Amino acid sequence: MSTKNITFIAIVSIGLILLTQAYLVVDYFQTVRHALIRESDAILKEAFRSELNQRTLSYKISVGEDTLKTVPKEDEDKVLNFDMRKNGVEDESILNSLDLVMHTFLSEFVSINIHDIDSITGPILQKRNIHSKYLVQIVNPKTEEIIANSKDIAKSSFLIIPSKLYPLDFENKQALQLILINPFSEIMRRMGLMLILSIAFSVIALFAFQFLIKILAKQKKLVAFKNEFLSNIAHELKRPVTSLIVNLDCLRMPDFYENEKMREMMLNNSINSLTELNGTISMIVGLAKVEEGLLVLNKLPVDLVKLIDEIKARFISSPSKKLTINAVYESPEMIITADKLMLTQCFSNLIDNSIKYSSATVVIDINVKFTTNSVVLNFQDTGIGIPPEKIDNIFDKYSRVDNNVKVNGFGIGLNYVKTIIEKHSGSIGVTSELGKGSNFKIVLPKR
Ligand code: ADP
């Protein structure tokens, strides 16, 4: 499946997950809202009945139905706490009708007191753990006109939970309503866990999506890289092969073959091409071996003076630019224990880079010194230098500096050098100044 398709599927999936989460949150909010409305209905009824009982009591007192004008406290409590359910009336609609009849009858003598209902509502809400602002109002159910309200709280509030209208007459002209204003804490209490889980799930999904996109981008980069790497590698291998073919082809011609100077030069060129080819192949194989943990060093005594002079001679014999290589050794013989072939590849690589990343003229100064247990080699060139922001990455595999210089390469040379030097328990570092040159410092243990 292509990266584009995977990205598309991932975007659709994350969209669906977020939409589902949003739907679940909204749906749950509606459920909580309806539950609060049902609870408001019950609270309003309870408050209204309490207020009705109070009015009944006042009425009885006013008309002198009780023999005592002052009702004893326990009797008043009995009336106020009169619960019809406990007294055998079960059906809610019958209760409502009874309330309505009672209210209609009482209203002629003691009118409804919305402020009393309000003050009764407060404790009921507290008892049910609902801590929000509220008001009680009488409205006209047909016109929705507010006839009276218990408080002047602006109703332009963000969230309003109105109870159902509780009829106050048979003509449907007045109805009682309880309104909860901004009951956020209550809603959060009821749907807090759901919200937290939903947000956590969405955040995880978004992180997973971001991670996937990063991996896809990395994969895309890797594919582009692999293609560029393969084309560069093909080019790097083809160059010495082409040069070899040209030189050997010339040697077949008697004119060239019989001219000793020419023959010598062409044979040298051919050997150099083969050495270059061998070096590139060894480097690729070497890095693959390191990755698989199969690289084994063939450590033997190596004279660095001899080794560097040989490499130097090879570069000087077929210079592609105006090249000077100066080598300064601390002593005429500098023997260390190392893998000769691999060190040859490393030093050749550094010199090759100094030539590649320089203008038409280049001077390379090689300095070799012993310390107590190690040898320090400095390869200083007068090349184009490395930009400071890129210098930390140049030893990374496939890392190339885009320095406007059209030079062949595939970014494994320095990585190979570092790998081999570290395999010898040594280290490599670089300092560079743009436009002036670079210095590669290698420290290797003597044995
Ligand atoms: P390659 O030469 O194939 O690009 P290397 O790993 O050998 O790969 O080098 C990595 C990068 O480091 C090069 O692309 C180049 O920009 C920079 N570099 C290496 N050596 C030098 C040098 N002596 N002078 C300037 N830049 C260098």
Coordinates of C-alpha atoms and ligand atoms in Angstrom, one line a residue:
M1 CA 0.0 0.0 0.0
S2 CA 1.4 3.4 -0.9
T3 CA 2.2 6.1 1.7
K4 CA -0.5 8.3 0.3
N5 CA -3.2 5.6 0.8
I6 CA -2.0 4.9 4.3
T7 CA -2.0 8.6 5.2
F8 CA -5.5 8.9 3.7
I9 CA -6.8 5.9 5.7
A10 CA -5.1 7.3 8.9
I11 CA -6.7 10.7 8.4
V12 CA -10.2 9.1 7.9
S13 CA -9.7 6.8 10.9
I14 CA -8.6 9.7 13.2
G15 CA -11.5 11.8 11.9
L16 CA -14.0 9.0 12.6
I17 CA -12.5 8.4 16.1
L18 CA -12.8 12.1 17.0
L19 CA -16.3 12.3 15.6
T20 CA -17.4 9.2 17.5
Q21 CA -15.9 10.7 20.7
A22 CA -17.7 14.0 20.0
Y23 CA -20.9 12.2 19.4
L24 CA -20.6 10.1 22.6
V25 CA -19.9 13.2 24.6
V26 CA -22.8 15.1 23.2
D27 CA -25.1 12.1 23.6
Y28 CA -24.0 11.6 27.2
F29 CA -24.5 15.3 27.8
Q30 CA -28.1 15.0 26.5
T31 CA -28.7 12.0 28.8
V32 CA -27.3 14.0 31.8
R33 CA -29.5 17.0 30.8
H34 CA -32.6 14.8 30.6
A35 CA -31.9 13.3 33.9
L36 CA -31.5 16.8 35.4
I37 CA -34.8 17.9 33.8
R38 CA -36.5 14.8 35.4
E39 CA -34.9 15.7 38.7
S40 CA -36.0 19.3 38.4
D41 CA -39.6 18.1 37.7
A42 CA -39.5 16.0 40.9
I43 CA -37.9 18.9 42.9
L44 CA -40.5 21.4 41.7
K45 CA -43.4 19.0 42.6
E46 CA -42.0 18.4 46.0
A47 CA -41.5 22.2 46.6
F48 CA -44.9 23.0 45.3
R49 CA -46.6 20.4 47.5
S50 CA -44.8 21.7 50.5
E51 CA -45.9 25.2 49.7
L52 CA -49.4 23.9 49.2
N53 CA -49.4 22.2 52.6
Q54 CA -48.2 25.5 54.1
R55 CA -51.1 27.3 52.4
T56 CA -53.6 24.6 53.6
L57 CA -52.4 25.2 57.1
S58 CA -52.7 29.0 56.8
Y59 CA -56.2 28.5 55.4
K60 CA -57.3 26.2 58.2
I61 CA -56.0 28.6 60.7
S62 CA -57.6 31.6 59.0
V63 CA -61.0 30.0 58.7
G64 CA -60.8 28.6 62.2
E65 CA -61.3 25.0 61.1
D66 CA -59.1 23.9 63.9
T67 CA -60.4 24.4 67.4
L68 CA -57.0 25.8 68.3
K69 CA -56.1 29.0 66.5
T70 CA -52.5 28.3 67.1
V71 CA -51.4 25.0 65.6
P72 CA -49.1 23.0 67.8
K73 CA -45.7 22.6 66.3
E74 CA -45.9 18.8 65.9
D75 CA -49.2 19.2 64.0
E76 CA -47.7 21.8 61.8
D77 CA -44.9 19.5 61.0
K78 CA -47.3 16.7 60.3
V79 CA -49.2 18.8 57.8
L80 CA -46.0 20.1 56.2
N81 CA -44.5 16.7 55.9
F82 CA -47.7 15.1 54.8
D83 CA -46.8 12.6 52.1
M84 CA -49.7 11.3 50.1
R85 CA -47.8 8.2 48.9
K86 CA -47.3 7.1 52.5
N87 CA -51.0 7.7 53.0
G88 CA -52.0 5.3 50.2
V89 CA -52.3 7.6 47.2
E90 CA -49.8 6.1 44.6
D91 CA -50.8 7.3 41.2
E92 CA -48.7 10.4 40.2
S93 CA -51.4 11.8 37.9
I94 CA -54.0 11.5 40.7
L95 CA -51.6 13.3 43.0
N96 CA -51.1 16.0 40.4
S97 CA -54.9 16.4 40.0
L98 CA -55.4 16.5 43.7
D99 CA -52.7 19.2 44.0
L100 CA -54.3 21.2 41.2
V101 CA -57.8 20.9 42.8
M102 CA -56.3 21.9 46.1
H103 CA -54.4 24.8 44.6
T104 CA -57.4 26.1 42.7
F105 CA -59.5 26.0 45.8
L106 CA -56.9 27.6 48.1
S107 CA -55.9 30.3 45.6
E108 CA -59.2 32.0 46.3
F109 CA -58.2 32.5 49.9
V110 CA -54.4 32.2 50.1
S111 CA -52.6 32.9 46.8
I112 CA -49.5 31.0 45.7
N113 CA -46.2 32.4 47.0
I114 CA -43.5 31.9 44.4
H115 CA -40.8 33.1 46.9
D116 CA -41.9 30.4 49.4
I117 CA -41.6 27.8 46.7
D118 CA -38.1 29.2 45.9
S119 CA -37.0 29.0 49.5
I120 CA -38.3 25.5 49.8
T121 CA -36.6 24.5 46.6
G122 CA -33.1 25.5 47.9
P123 CA -32.8 22.9 50.6
I124 CA -34.3 20.2 48.3
L125 CA -31.6 21.0 45.7
Q126 CA -28.9 20.9 48.4
K127 CA -30.2 17.6 49.7
R128 CA -29.9 16.2 46.2
N129 CA -26.4 17.6 45.9
I130 CA -27.3 20.0 43.1
H131 CA -25.3 23.2 43.8
S132 CA -26.4 25.6 41.0
K133 CA -28.2 28.8 40.9
Y134 CA -32.0 28.5 40.2
L135 CA -35.2 30.3 40.0
V136 CA -38.9 29.5 40.1
Q137 CA -41.3 31.1 37.7
I138 CA -44.9 31.2 36.7
V139 CA -45.4 31.2 32.9
N140 CA -48.2 31.2 30.4
P141 CA -47.8 27.8 28.7
K142 CA -49.4 29.1 25.5
T143 CA -47.6 32.4 25.0
E144 CA -44.5 31.4 27.1
E145 CA -44.8 34.8 28.8
I146 CA -43.3 35.0 32.2
I147 CA -46.0 36.0 34.7
A148 CA -43.8 36.0 37.8
N149 CA -40.4 34.9 38.9
S150 CA -38.7 34.3 42.2
K151 CA -35.4 35.9 41.3
D152 CA -34.0 38.3 38.8
I153 CA -31.2 36.2 37.5
A154 CA -30.4 37.0 33.9
K155 CA -31.6 34.1 31.8
S156 CA -29.1 34.9 29.1
S157 CA -26.9 32.4 30.9
F158 CA -24.8 29.9 29.0
L159 CA -26.6 26.7 30.1
I160 CA -30.2 26.6 31.3
I161 CA -32.0 23.4 32.4
P162 CA -35.8 24.1 32.6
S163 CA -38.1 21.6 34.3
K164 CA -41.4 20.6 32.6
L165 CA -44.3 23.0 33.1
Y166 CA -46.4 22.1 36.1
P167 CA -50.0 23.3 35.5
L168 CA -51.5 25.6 38.0
D169 CA -55.1 25.8 36.5
F170 CA -57.4 23.7 34.4
E171 CA -57.5 26.3 31.6
N172 CA -53.8 26.0 31.0
K173 CA -53.2 29.7 31.6
Q174 CA -50.5 29.4 34.3
A175 CA -47.8 26.8 34.9
L176 CA -45.0 26.6 37.4
Q177 CA -41.4 26.0 36.3
L178 CA -38.0 25.5 37.9
I179 CA -35.0 26.6 36.1
L180 CA -31.5 25.5 36.9
I181 CA -28.9 28.1 35.8
N182 CA -25.4 27.0 34.7
P183 CA -25.4 23.7 36.6
F184 CA -21.8 23.0 35.3
S185 CA -20.5 21.5 38.5
E186 CA -23.4 19.1 38.5
I187 CA -22.9 18.1 34.9
M188 CA -19.2 17.7 35.4
R189 CA -19.9 15.5 38.4
R190 CA -22.1 13.3 36.3
M191 CA -20.0 13.2 33.2
G192 CA -16.5 14.0 34.4
L193 CA -15.2 10.5 34.2
M194 CA -16.7 10.0 30.7
L195 CA -15.1 13.4 29.6
I196 CA -11.7 12.5 31.0
L197 CA -11.7 9.1 29.3
S198 CA -12.9 10.6 26.1
I199 CA -10.3 13.3 26.1
A200 CA -7.6 10.8 27.0
F201 CA -8.7 8.5 24.2
S202 CA -8.7 11.3 21.7
V203 CA -5.3 12.5 22.8
I204 CA -3.9 9.0 22.6
A205 CA -5.4 8.6 19.1
L206 CA -3.9 12.0 18.0
F207 CA -0.5 11.0 19.4
A208 CA -0.7 7.7 17.6
F209 CA -1.7 9.5 14.4
Q210 CA 1.2 12.0 14.8
F211 CA 3.6 9.0 15.4
L212 CA 2.3 7.2 12.3
I213 CA 2.7 10.4 10.1
K214 CA 6.2 10.7 11.4
I215 CA 7.0 7.1 10.6
L216 CA 5.5 7.5 7.1
A217 CA 7.5 10.7 6.5
K218 CA 10.6 8.8 7.7
Q219 CA 9.8 5.9 5.4
K220 CA 9.2 8.2 2.5
K221 CA 12.5 9.8 3.1
L222 CA 14.2 6.4 3.4
V223 CA 12.7 5.3 0.1
A224 CA 13.9 8.5 -1.6
F225 CA 17.3 8.0 0.1
K226 CA 17.5 4.4 -0.9
N227 CA 16.9 5.3 -4.6
E228 CA 19.4 8.1 -4.5
F229 CA 21.9 5.9 -2.7
L230 CA 21.5 3.1 -5.3
S231 CA 21.9 5.5 -8.2
N232 CA 25.0 7.1 -6.5
I233 CA 26.5 3.7 -5.8
A234 CA 26.0 2.6 -9.4
H235 CA 27.7 5.8 -10.5
E236 CA 30.6 5.4 -8.0
L237 CA 31.1 1.8 -9.2
K238 CA 30.8 2.7 -12.9
R239 CA 33.4 5.5 -12.8
P240 CA 36.5 3.3 -12.1
V241 CA 35.1 0.6 -14.4
T242 CA 34.8 3.0 -17.3
S243 CA 38.3 4.4 -16.6
L244 CA 39.6 0.8 -16.5
I245 CA 38.0 -0.1 -19.8
V246 CA 39.3 3.1 -21.5
N247 CA 42.9 2.4 -20.3
L248 CA 42.9 -1.3 -21.1
D249 CA 41.4 -0.5 -24.5
C250 CA 44.2 1.9 -25.2
L251 CA 46.8 -0.7 -24.2
R252 CA 45.5 -3.0 -26.9
M253 CA 46.7 -0.4 -29.5
P254 CA 50.4 -0.9 -30.5
D255 CA 51.1 2.8 -30.4
F256 CA 50.3 3.1 -26.8
Y257 CA 51.6 -0.4 -25.8
E258 CA 55.0 0.1 -27.4
N259 CA 55.5 3.6 -25.8
E260 CA 56.9 2.7 -22.4
K261 CA 55.9 5.9 -20.7
M262 CA 52.3 5.6 -22.0
R263 CA 52.1 1.9 -21.1
E264 CA 53.3 2.7 -17.6
M265 CA 50.8 5.5 -17.1
M266 CA 47.9 3.3 -18.4
L267 CA 48.8 0.4 -16.2
N268 CA 49.0 2.8 -13.2
N269 CA 45.6 4.3 -14.1
S270 CA 44.2 0.8 -14.4
I271 CA 45.6 -0.2 -11.0
N272 CA 44.3 3.0 -9.4
S273 CA 40.8 2.4 -10.9
L274 CA 40.8 -1.2 -9.6
T275 CA 42.0 0.0 -6.1
E276 CA 39.3 2.6 -6.1
L277 CA 36.7 0.0 -7.1
N278 CA 38.0 -2.4 -4.5
G279 CA 37.9 0.4 -1.8
T280 CA 34.3 1.3 -2.6
I281 CA 33.2 -2.4 -2.5
S282 CA 35.1 -3.1 0.7
M283 CA 33.5 0.0 2.3
I284 CA 30.0 -1.2 1.4
V285 CA 30.7 -4.8 2.5
G286 CA 32.5 -3.5 5.6
L287 CA 29.5 -1.4 6.7
A288 CA 27.1 -4.2 6.0
K289 CA 29.3 -6.5 8.1
V290 CA 29.4 -3.9 11.0
E291 CA 25.6 -3.7 10.9
E292 CA 25.4 -7.5 11.2
G293 CA 28.1 -7.6 13.9
L294 CA 30.4 -9.7 11.6
L295 CA 33.3 -7.3 11.1
V296 CA 36.5 -8.8 12.4
L297 CA 39.7 -6.9 12.4
N298 CA 42.9 -8.5 11.1
K299 CA 45.3 -6.8 13.5
L300 CA 49.0 -7.0 12.7
P301 CA 52.0 -4.6 13.2
V302 CA 51.6 -1.8 10.7
D303 CA 54.2 0.9 9.9
L304 CA 52.2 4.1 9.6
V305 CA 55.0 5.9 7.8
K306 CA 55.2 3.3 5.0
L307 CA 51.4 3.0 4.8
I308 CA 50.8 6.7 4.5
D309 CA 53.6 7.2 2.0
E310 CA 52.1 4.4 -0.2
I311 CA 48.7 6.1 -0.1
K312 CA 50.2 9.5 -0.8
A313 CA 52.2 8.1 -3.8
R314 CA 49.0 6.6 -5.2
F315 CA 47.1 10.0 -5.1
I316 CA 50.1 12.0 -6.4
S317 CA 50.6 9.6 -9.4
S318 CA 47.2 10.6 -10.9
P319 CA 46.2 14.0 -9.6
S320 CA 42.8 15.2 -10.7
K321 CA 43.6 18.7 -9.2
K322 CA 46.8 20.7 -8.4
L323 CA 47.6 18.5 -5.4
T324 CA 50.3 18.8 -2.7
I325 CA 50.4 16.2 0.1
N326 CA 52.9 16.9 2.9
A327 CA 53.4 14.2 5.5
V328 CA 55.3 14.8 8.8
Y329 CA 56.2 11.9 11.0
E330 CA 57.6 12.0 14.5
S331 CA 60.0 9.2 13.7
P332 CA 61.1 7.3 10.5
E333 CA 59.3 4.2 11.7
M334 CA 55.9 4.4 13.5
I335 CA 54.5 0.9 14.2
I336 CA 51.1 0.3 15.7
T337 CA 48.9 -2.9 15.8
A338 CA 46.0 -2.4 13.4
D339 CA 44.1 -3.8 10.4
K340 CA 46.3 -2.5 7.5
L341 CA 43.7 -2.8 4.8
M342 CA 41.0 -1.0 6.8
L343 CA 43.4 1.8 7.8
T344 CA 44.4 2.2 4.2
Q345 CA 40.7 2.6 3.3
C346 CA 40.2 5.1 6.1
F347 CA 43.1 7.3 5.3
S348 CA 42.5 7.1 1.5
N349 CA 38.9 8.2 2.2
L350 CA 40.0 11.3 4.2
I351 CA 42.5 12.3 1.5
D352 CA 40.0 11.6 -1.3
N353 CA 37.4 13.8 0.5
S354 CA 40.0 16.6 0.9
I355 CA 40.6 16.5 -2.8
K356 CA 36.9 16.2 -3.7
Y357 CA 35.8 19.0 -1.4
S358 CA 38.3 21.6 -2.5
S359 CA 38.8 24.1 -5.3
A360 CA 41.3 23.5 -8.2
T361 CA 44.3 23.6 -5.8
V362 CA 44.6 21.7 -2.6
V363 CA 47.2 21.2 0.0
I364 CA 46.9 18.3 2.5
D365 CA 49.1 18.3 5.6
I366 CA 49.4 15.0 7.4
N367 CA 50.9 15.0 10.8
V368 CA 51.6 11.8 12.8
K369 CA 52.7 11.9 16.5
F370 CA 53.0 9.4 19.3
T371 CA 51.7 9.9 22.8
T372 CA 52.3 7.5 25.6
N373 CA 49.8 4.8 24.6
S374 CA 48.5 6.1 21.3
V375 CA 49.2 7.7 18.0
V376 CA 47.6 11.0 16.9
L377 CA 47.1 11.6 13.2
N378 CA 45.9 15.0 11.8
F379 CA 44.7 15.3 8.2
Q380 CA 44.5 19.1 7.5
D381 CA 43.3 20.4 4.1
T382 CA 42.8 23.7 2.4
G383 CA 39.3 22.7 1.1
I384 CA 36.0 24.4 1.1
G385 CA 35.3 23.6 4.8
I386 CA 32.1 22.3 6.5
P387 CA 29.2 24.6 7.6
P388 CA 29.1 24.7 11.4
E389 CA 25.4 23.6 11.5
K390 CA 26.3 20.5 9.6
I391 CA 29.5 19.5 11.2
D392 CA 27.9 17.4 14.0
N393 CA 26.2 15.1 11.4
I394 CA 28.9 14.4 8.9
F395 CA 29.8 11.1 10.5
D396 CA 26.2 9.9 10.3
K397 CA 25.5 7.2 7.7
Y398 CA 24.2 8.7 4.3
S399 CA 24.8 12.2 5.6
R400 CA 26.0 14.6 2.9
V401 CA 26.4 18.3 3.1
D402 CA 24.6 20.3 0.4
N403 CA 27.4 22.7 -0.2
N404 CA 26.7 23.6 -3.8
V405 CA 29.6 21.5 -4.9
K406 CA 28.7 18.9 -7.5
V407 CA 30.7 16.0 -6.2
N408 CA 30.1 12.3 -6.5
G409 CA 29.5 10.4 -3.2
F410 CA 26.9 8.6 -1.2
G411 CA 27.6 9.7 2.3
I412 CA 29.1 6.5 3.8
G413 CA 32.8 7.4 3.6
L414 CA 33.1 9.2 7.0
N415 CA 30.7 6.9 8.7
Y416 CA 32.9 4.0 7.6
V417 CA 36.1 5.8 8.8
K418 CA 34.5 6.5 12.2
T419 CA 33.2 2.9 12.5
I420 CA 36.6 1.4 11.7
I421 CA 38.5 3.8 13.9
E422 CA 36.1 3.0 16.8
K423 CA 36.5 -0.7 16.1
H424 CA 40.2 -0.1 16.8
S425 CA 39.1 1.5 20.1
G426 CA 40.2 4.9 18.7
S427 CA 38.3 8.1 18.1
I428 CA 37.9 10.7 15.3
G429 CA 36.9 14.3 15.4
V430 CA 36.7 17.3 13.0
T431 CA 37.2 21.0 13.1
S432 CA 36.5 23.1 10.1
E433 CA 36.3 26.7 8.9
L434 CA 34.2 27.5 5.9
G435 CA 36.4 28.6 2.9
K436 CA 39.6 27.8 4.8
G437 CA 39.7 24.0 5.3
S438 CA 39.1 21.1 7.6
N439 CA 41.1 19.1 10.0
F440 CA 40.3 15.5 10.8
K441 CA 42.0 14.2 14.0
I442 CA 42.3 10.5 14.6
V443 CA 43.6 8.9 17.8
L444 CA 44.5 5.2 17.7
P445 CA 45.9 3.0 20.5
K446 CA 49.4 1.8 19.7
R447 CA 48.2 -1.8 20.2
Ligands
ADP1 P1 30.5 11.6 0.5 O1 31.9 12.1 0.3 O2 30.2 10.4 -0.2 O3 29.4 12.6 0.4 P2 31.4 11.3 3.3 O4 30.8 10.5 4.4 O5 32.8 10.9 2.9 O6 30.4 11.1 2.0 O7 31.3 12.8 3.6 C1 30.1 13.3 4.2 C2 30.1 14.8 3.8 O8 31.1 15.5 4.6 C3 30.4 15.2 2.4 O9 29.2 15.2 1.7 C4 31.0 16.5 2.5 O10 30.1 17.5 2.3 C5 31.6 16.6 3.9 N1 33.1 16.4 3.9 C6 33.8 15.3 4.1 N2 35.1 15.6 4.1 C7 35.2 16.9 3.8 C8 36.3 17.8 3.7 N3 37.6 17.3 3.8 N4 36.1 19.0 3.4 C9 34.8 19.5 3.3 N5 33.7 18.8 3.4 C10 33.9 17.5 3.7

